[in-house]
Amino acid sequence: MMSINVAIVGAGQGASHGKVFSELIDETEVVAVCDLDEQRASECAAMIGAHRVTTRYDDVLADRGIDAVAIAIGCHLRADAVISALEAGKHVLVEVPAVATTIGDVWRMVHAAERLRLKLQMGNHERWTPHKRRMKEMIVAGKIGEIMWADGDYTHDGFRPTGRGGANYMRFDLDSNQPAHDPPHWRLGFGNPAQETTAGGGGLHAVDSLRWLMGEEFAEVMCFGNSRVAPYRSIDDTQAATFTTPSGAIGRVLTSYAVCRKESRHNAVYGTQGSLEFRWHDETLWYASDNHGPMVAIDVPGLELSDAQKRRIGHGGMTFCQDRDFVDAILEDRQPEINVYEAARSCAAAICARDSALEGRPKRIPRFYQRMT
Ligand SMILES: NC(=O)c1ccc[n+]([C@@H]2O[C@H](COP(=O)([O-])OP(=O)(O)OC[C@H]3O[C@@H](n4cnc5c(N)ncnc54)[C@H](O)[C@@H]3O)[C@@H](O)[C@H]2O)c1
């Protein structure tokens, strides 16, 4: 059996991929863990049985025995890390959000993957949420007709103290207007405004999931935002982006760190012959095919992983599905589901949404033609 040697880069969220590659996928072996924090890298390596630890990313890039990297370092560092990994001949699995923070970097990423014929998977595990996959199947099967509009959200209560009286989720001190923890929470953008809200703070999850459900690229965006809970930060706490598609459908993404409720990843899609609503808070997919009766709850089977496995991996085990698809794409020499073009389309849409809010005007989103299969 072919074995793919993987290096984990960033030992926080990266550990989740480490567990998947070392424990759940037979065709991969984690050969190295790389983190600037040596102790963190060592602990992660010990946990997943990797023999090599390094604090230097260049060591990983130079090692010709490493076939693929799973990159989970800070958002603002990722574009360079992704592009240099591709240029070093490695397949890349990269965490969201903010895979790239400028349109120029998005093109560099696409061109590097094309030039070197390498696989890239953007890790939006949300696409493997069982309810969202069922939604997608029903849309593709024509159950709601032609899509008119759709929406999605990515919301957290980031700034209020936790229910247990601890620091707030984003580890931000509202009085001093500074991160209350070192290192700052990644959703604070590490001081780089480009990372935050729709493009970087997490909204890319929702942009990518919505675009995938709608089955189209986004063509144009207008985005508005406000800051009601942490007004002294330079960045909006809440942003609402409205996208158009080439077919004329409308998509709306809400990203917020200020909602006074539990986190949400809601999606709804409305077509000419039916409607689908996935309500995150009660984990139920609702369907209507006429305008008279009540919506009906659709039965959705869960992932085929044990509860213990899901807890160990995190994100309900969906990381396993996304990493499995990445490995299969390498083995079968095909494009992974959130391949470099899909990643580019969603990153560009999120970047244009961010710029629209900053500039107060609509933005055209570049198109990315798929030149590799
Ligand atoms: N898919 C999701 O829902 C999800 C969830 C959590 C985190 N994430 C993503 O994963 C990223 C990491 O999250 P986290 O919670 O682990 O953050 P974290 O800050 O706890 O960990 C990041 C690690 O990267 C290391 N690092 C930074 N630069 C490095 C470099 N050049 N080389 C090697 N190591 C380097 C840091 O030392 C740190 O240990 C986030 O930026 C976020 O985008 C995604």
XYZ file of C-alpha atoms and ligand atoms in Angstrom:
417
model
C 0.000 0.000 0.000
C 1.259 3.472 -0.877
C 2.133 5.557 2.186
C 1.882 9.330 2.180
C 4.245 11.060 4.602
C 2.603 14.068 6.249
C 4.018 16.912 8.350
C 1.767 18.811 10.746
C 2.538 22.544 10.765
C 1.024 24.326 13.789
C 0.402 22.010 16.727
C -2.862 23.487 18.034
C -5.652 22.862 15.534
C -3.036 20.929 13.547
C -3.156 18.191 16.194
C -6.662 17.336 15.020
C -5.287 16.498 11.547
C -2.404 14.679 13.198
C -4.826 12.359 14.972
C -6.752 11.698 11.766
C -3.649 10.957 9.665
C -1.979 8.806 12.316
C -4.995 6.968 13.730
C -7.785 6.841 11.163
C -6.225 6.767 7.702
C -4.109 3.699 6.870
C -2.350 5.247 3.875
C -0.780 8.157 5.785
C 1.973 8.463 8.336
C 2.713 11.622 10.320
C 6.493 11.889 10.111
C 7.027 15.358 11.612
C 5.376 18.035 13.733
C 6.511 21.622 13.223
C 5.681 24.478 15.598
C 7.601 27.570 16.693
C 6.775 26.450 20.223
C 8.989 23.380 20.649
C 7.212 22.077 23.722
C 3.850 22.249 21.994
C 5.287 20.447 18.961
C 6.832 17.753 21.191
C 3.585 17.164 23.084
C 1.649 16.875 19.847
C 4.256 14.521 18.338
C 4.171 12.305 21.431
C 0.385 12.164 21.346
C 0.206 11.043 17.708
C 3.406 8.964 17.605
C 5.426 11.209 15.253
C 9.182 10.794 15.658
C 10.394 14.141 14.414
C 9.899 17.599 15.914
C 11.102 20.866 14.442
C 10.587 24.569 15.053
C 11.751 25.458 11.517
C 9.235 25.306 8.671
C 12.171 25.411 6.238
C 13.230 21.971 7.531
C 9.855 20.590 6.498
C 10.063 22.221 3.084
C 13.569 20.901 2.482
C 12.703 17.313 3.429
C 12.023 15.442 0.196
C 10.590 12.531 2.150
C 7.583 14.642 3.173
C 4.796 14.369 0.597
C 2.120 16.574 2.170
C 1.701 19.251 4.828
C -1.304 20.104 6.992
C -1.015 23.822 7.719
C -2.742 25.220 10.824
C -0.708 28.282 11.739
C -2.088 31.825 12.100
C -4.282 33.143 9.311
C -1.990 35.986 8.268
C 0.941 33.567 7.752
C -0.855 31.018 5.698
C -0.627 32.324 2.135
C 3.177 32.311 2.186
C 3.234 28.951 3.972
C 0.862 27.445 1.388
C 2.691 28.820 -1.636
C 6.139 27.851 -0.360
C 4.894 24.305 0.405
C 3.541 23.966 -3.146
C 6.795 25.322 -4.545
C 8.674 22.736 -2.462
C 6.584 20.016 -4.151
C 4.224 19.169 -1.268
C 0.483 18.579 -1.426
C -1.297 20.989 0.925
C -4.166 20.706 3.341
C -4.797 24.179 4.746
C -7.068 25.333 7.537
C -9.656 28.052 7.010
C -10.258 30.963 7.299
C -8.004 33.403 5.430
C -6.140 30.866 3.349
C -5.002 33.952 1.462
C -5.690 37.570 2.383
C -5.162 39.319 -0.957
C -6.421 38.562 -4.453
C -2.774 38.535 -5.591
C -1.995 35.730 -3.133
C -5.045 33.798 -4.302
C -3.711 33.849 -7.875
C -0.196 32.911 -6.671
C -1.690 29.905 -4.891
C -3.605 28.801 -8.004
C -0.626 29.257 -10.305
C 1.722 27.331 -7.970
C -0.694 24.382 -7.712
C -1.188 24.365 -11.499
C 2.493 24.678 -12.344
C 3.480 21.818 -10.030
C 0.311 19.706 -10.526
C -0.181 19.352 -6.767
C -3.342 18.872 -4.725
C -4.657 21.510 -2.341
C -7.611 21.031 -0.053
C -9.036 23.983 1.899
C -10.211 22.628 5.234
C -13.766 23.871 5.488
C -15.007 20.834 7.419
C -18.501 22.385 7.382
C -19.066 20.984 3.895
C -19.145 17.544 5.534
C -21.810 18.451 8.096
C -24.251 15.577 7.464
C -27.278 17.931 7.279
C -25.537 20.207 4.780
C -24.524 17.258 2.622
C -28.151 16.089 2.598
C -29.202 19.613 1.615
C -26.741 19.587 -1.264
C -27.986 16.162 -2.448
C -31.586 17.401 -2.425
C -30.666 20.580 -4.326
C -28.745 18.590 -6.966
C -31.675 16.142 -7.235
C -33.938 19.082 -8.152
C -36.056 18.967 -4.982
C -36.325 22.756 -4.711
C -36.113 23.773 -8.368
C -34.049 26.773 -9.394
C -32.382 28.644 -6.526
C -33.656 32.188 -5.960
C -31.778 33.025 -2.808
C -29.896 31.416 0.039
C -28.260 32.389 3.264
C -25.736 31.217 5.799
C -24.099 32.410 8.965
C -20.984 32.054 11.057
C -21.661 33.569 14.445
C -20.069 33.440 17.885
C -20.631 35.287 21.126
C -17.024 36.368 21.238
C -16.794 39.300 23.601
C -18.994 38.552 26.598
C -17.679 36.511 29.550
C -18.348 32.794 29.319
C -21.238 31.277 31.264
C -18.706 29.940 33.746
C -17.502 33.470 34.503
C -14.212 33.045 32.605
C -12.641 35.343 30.012
C -14.627 35.865 26.848
C -14.321 33.438 23.960
C -12.127 35.727 21.863
C -9.876 36.445 24.858
C -10.317 40.214 24.321
C -10.304 42.874 27.044
C -13.029 45.364 26.136
C -11.803 47.949 28.689
C -8.245 48.215 27.421
C -9.204 47.346 23.842
C -6.380 44.793 23.754
C -6.125 41.007 23.517
C -6.324 39.649 27.061
C -4.163 36.655 26.301
C -0.847 35.945 24.618
C -1.008 34.731 21.900
C -4.241 36.484 20.948
C -7.127 34.358 19.760
C -6.820 33.739 16.023
C -10.204 35.360 15.386
C -8.714 38.653 16.565
C -6.568 38.582 13.480
C -3.194 38.778 15.194
C -3.302 42.554 14.771
C -3.908 42.349 11.042
C -7.323 43.721 10.104
C -7.295 41.684 6.915
C -7.929 38.553 8.965
C -11.078 39.563 10.666
C -14.815 39.126 10.309
C -15.934 37.882 6.898
C -12.568 37.292 5.226
C -10.568 36.008 8.128
C -12.299 35.695 11.445
C -14.357 32.728 10.385
C -16.759 34.046 7.764
C -14.912 32.179 5.018
C -16.485 28.987 6.377
C -19.940 30.408 5.682
C -18.997 31.941 2.319
C -17.576 28.621 1.120
C -20.466 26.513 2.439
C -23.073 28.801 0.873
C -21.309 28.992 -2.474
C -21.027 25.189 -2.533
C -24.714 24.735 -1.677
C -25.691 27.185 -4.409
C -23.355 25.471 -6.909
C -22.083 28.693 -8.447
C -19.285 31.199 -8.256
C -20.115 34.537 -6.668
C -19.948 37.411 -9.133
C -20.400 40.609 -7.112
C -20.708 41.563 -3.448
C -21.891 44.414 -1.283
C -21.088 44.166 2.416
C -22.089 46.270 5.422
C -20.926 46.038 9.007
C -21.147 47.527 12.474
C -19.434 47.344 15.863
C -21.940 47.481 18.687
C -20.204 45.304 21.277
C -16.500 46.099 20.853
C -16.701 49.536 19.214
C -13.061 50.524 19.793
C -11.633 47.800 17.629
C -10.823 48.928 14.103
C -12.870 46.112 12.613
C -16.590 45.380 12.445
C -17.949 42.852 14.923
C -20.785 42.027 12.564
C -20.839 41.993 8.766
C -23.611 41.081 6.343
C -22.486 40.368 2.773
C -24.892 39.998 -0.150
C -23.550 38.150 -3.188
C -24.949 37.743 -6.699
C -24.263 34.742 -8.954
C -23.938 34.498 -12.749
C -27.413 32.871 -12.941
C -28.974 35.766 -11.002
C -29.414 34.047 -7.625
C -28.692 35.952 -4.414
C -26.682 34.702 -1.433
C -26.332 36.379 1.945
C -23.698 35.634 4.579
C -23.816 36.962 8.132
C -20.593 36.853 10.143
C -20.637 38.067 13.727
C -18.634 37.784 16.951
C -21.147 39.813 18.890
C -24.373 37.800 18.853
C -25.989 37.225 22.227
C -26.677 33.534 21.683
C -24.880 30.257 21.171
C -22.711 29.916 18.059
C -24.422 29.095 14.760
C -23.706 27.748 11.257
C -27.200 28.083 9.832
C -28.014 27.595 6.140
C -31.214 28.064 4.163
C -31.805 27.702 0.429
C -34.997 28.820 -1.306
C -35.897 27.570 -4.779
C -38.741 27.964 -7.241
C -40.262 24.627 -6.125
C -39.209 24.189 -2.519
C -37.257 25.408 0.489
C -34.618 23.893 2.754
C -33.624 25.260 6.150
C -30.907 23.763 8.307
C -31.296 25.181 11.779
C -28.008 24.739 13.608
C -29.432 25.266 17.070
C -31.788 22.295 16.925
C -29.709 20.314 14.391
C -32.694 19.759 12.141
C -33.074 20.000 8.384
C -36.525 21.268 7.386
C -38.014 20.897 3.903
C -41.076 22.315 2.163
C -42.189 21.450 -1.351
C -45.415 23.460 -1.268
C -46.594 26.649 0.348
C -49.455 25.177 2.411
C -48.447 22.560 4.959
C -45.784 22.769 7.644
C -42.133 22.129 6.797
C -41.126 18.520 7.382
C -38.006 17.365 9.212
C -35.682 15.312 6.986
C -34.008 12.259 8.467
C -30.222 12.651 8.275
C -27.872 9.802 9.295
C -24.733 10.829 11.209
C -21.118 10.144 10.256
C -19.871 6.580 10.559
C -17.525 7.308 13.440
C -17.928 6.442 17.106
C -18.742 9.217 19.576
C -15.313 8.712 21.151
C -13.625 9.193 17.752
C -15.673 12.338 17.069
C -14.730 13.797 20.446
C -11.072 12.976 19.955
C -10.860 14.562 16.484
C -13.127 17.531 17.224
C -15.567 19.309 14.879
C -17.925 16.344 15.143
C -15.492 14.124 13.214
C -15.957 16.098 9.984
C -12.218 16.756 9.836
C -11.832 13.043 9.136
C -14.034 13.256 6.003
C -12.169 16.269 4.664
C -8.738 14.716 5.324
C -9.866 11.376 3.844
C -10.977 13.156 0.656
C -7.585 14.925 0.483
C -5.730 11.598 0.710
C -8.028 9.901 -1.817
C -7.465 12.792 -4.232
C -3.700 12.221 -4.017
C -4.041 8.449 -4.395
C -6.520 8.673 -7.267
C -4.838 11.668 -8.912
C -8.041 13.706 -8.941
C -8.981 17.093 -7.524
C -10.154 17.150 -3.892
C -13.572 18.566 -3.101
C -12.387 22.018 -1.930
C -9.575 22.091 -4.458
C -7.408 25.071 -5.290
C -10.071 26.555 -7.608
C -12.845 26.122 -5.063
C -10.579 27.591 -2.393
C -9.726 30.507 -4.691
C -13.402 31.236 -5.477
C -14.382 31.325 -1.821
C -11.299 33.241 -0.638
C -11.734 35.838 -3.385
C -15.432 36.263 -2.528
C -14.596 36.766 1.163
C -11.745 39.177 0.407
C -14.013 41.228 -1.891
C -16.693 41.280 0.844
C -14.155 42.626 3.329
C -13.025 45.279 0.823
C -16.623 46.213 0.006
C -17.323 46.932 3.699
C -14.109 48.973 4.008
C -14.705 50.970 0.816
C -18.492 51.295 1.023
C -19.141 50.113 -2.535
C -19.887 46.871 -4.411
C -16.958 44.800 -5.652
C -16.671 42.460 -8.661
C -15.207 39.085 -7.732
C -12.597 37.540 -10.049
C -13.443 34.232 -11.728
C -11.255 31.161 -11.601
C -11.471 28.670 -14.460
C -10.619 25.098 -13.590
C -7.638 24.050 -15.692
C -6.820 20.804 -13.841
C -9.069 17.822 -13.254
N -11.675 24.908 10.842
C -11.943 25.525 11.988
O -13.088 25.689 12.377
C -10.813 25.987 12.826
C -10.861 25.872 14.202
C -9.765 26.300 14.928
C -8.686 26.855 14.263
N -8.689 26.952 12.925
C -7.560 27.524 12.191
O -6.334 26.970 12.635
C -5.431 28.030 12.933
C -4.697 27.684 14.179
O -5.626 27.664 15.255
P -5.146 27.315 16.718
O -6.347 27.355 17.577
O -4.310 26.081 16.684
O -4.213 28.588 17.005
P -3.010 28.687 18.009
O -2.578 30.100 18.015
O -3.364 27.999 19.290
O -1.845 27.779 17.325
C -1.141 28.160 16.194
C 0.234 27.517 16.305
O 0.971 27.800 15.119
C 2.321 27.981 15.494
N 3.032 28.715 14.466
C 2.871 29.994 14.092
N 3.707 30.296 13.085
C 4.411 29.173 12.797
C 5.414 28.853 11.854
N 5.887 29.756 10.974
N 5.899 27.609 11.833
C 5.449 26.679 12.696
N 4.499 26.939 13.635
C 3.981 28.166 13.673
C 2.231 28.717 16.818
O 3.431 28.587 17.579
C 1.037 28.048 17.491
O 1.416 26.974 18.334
C -6.277 29.297 13.095
O -5.591 30.392 12.538
C -7.534 29.010 12.388
O -7.528 29.650 11.168
C -9.727 26.529 12.195
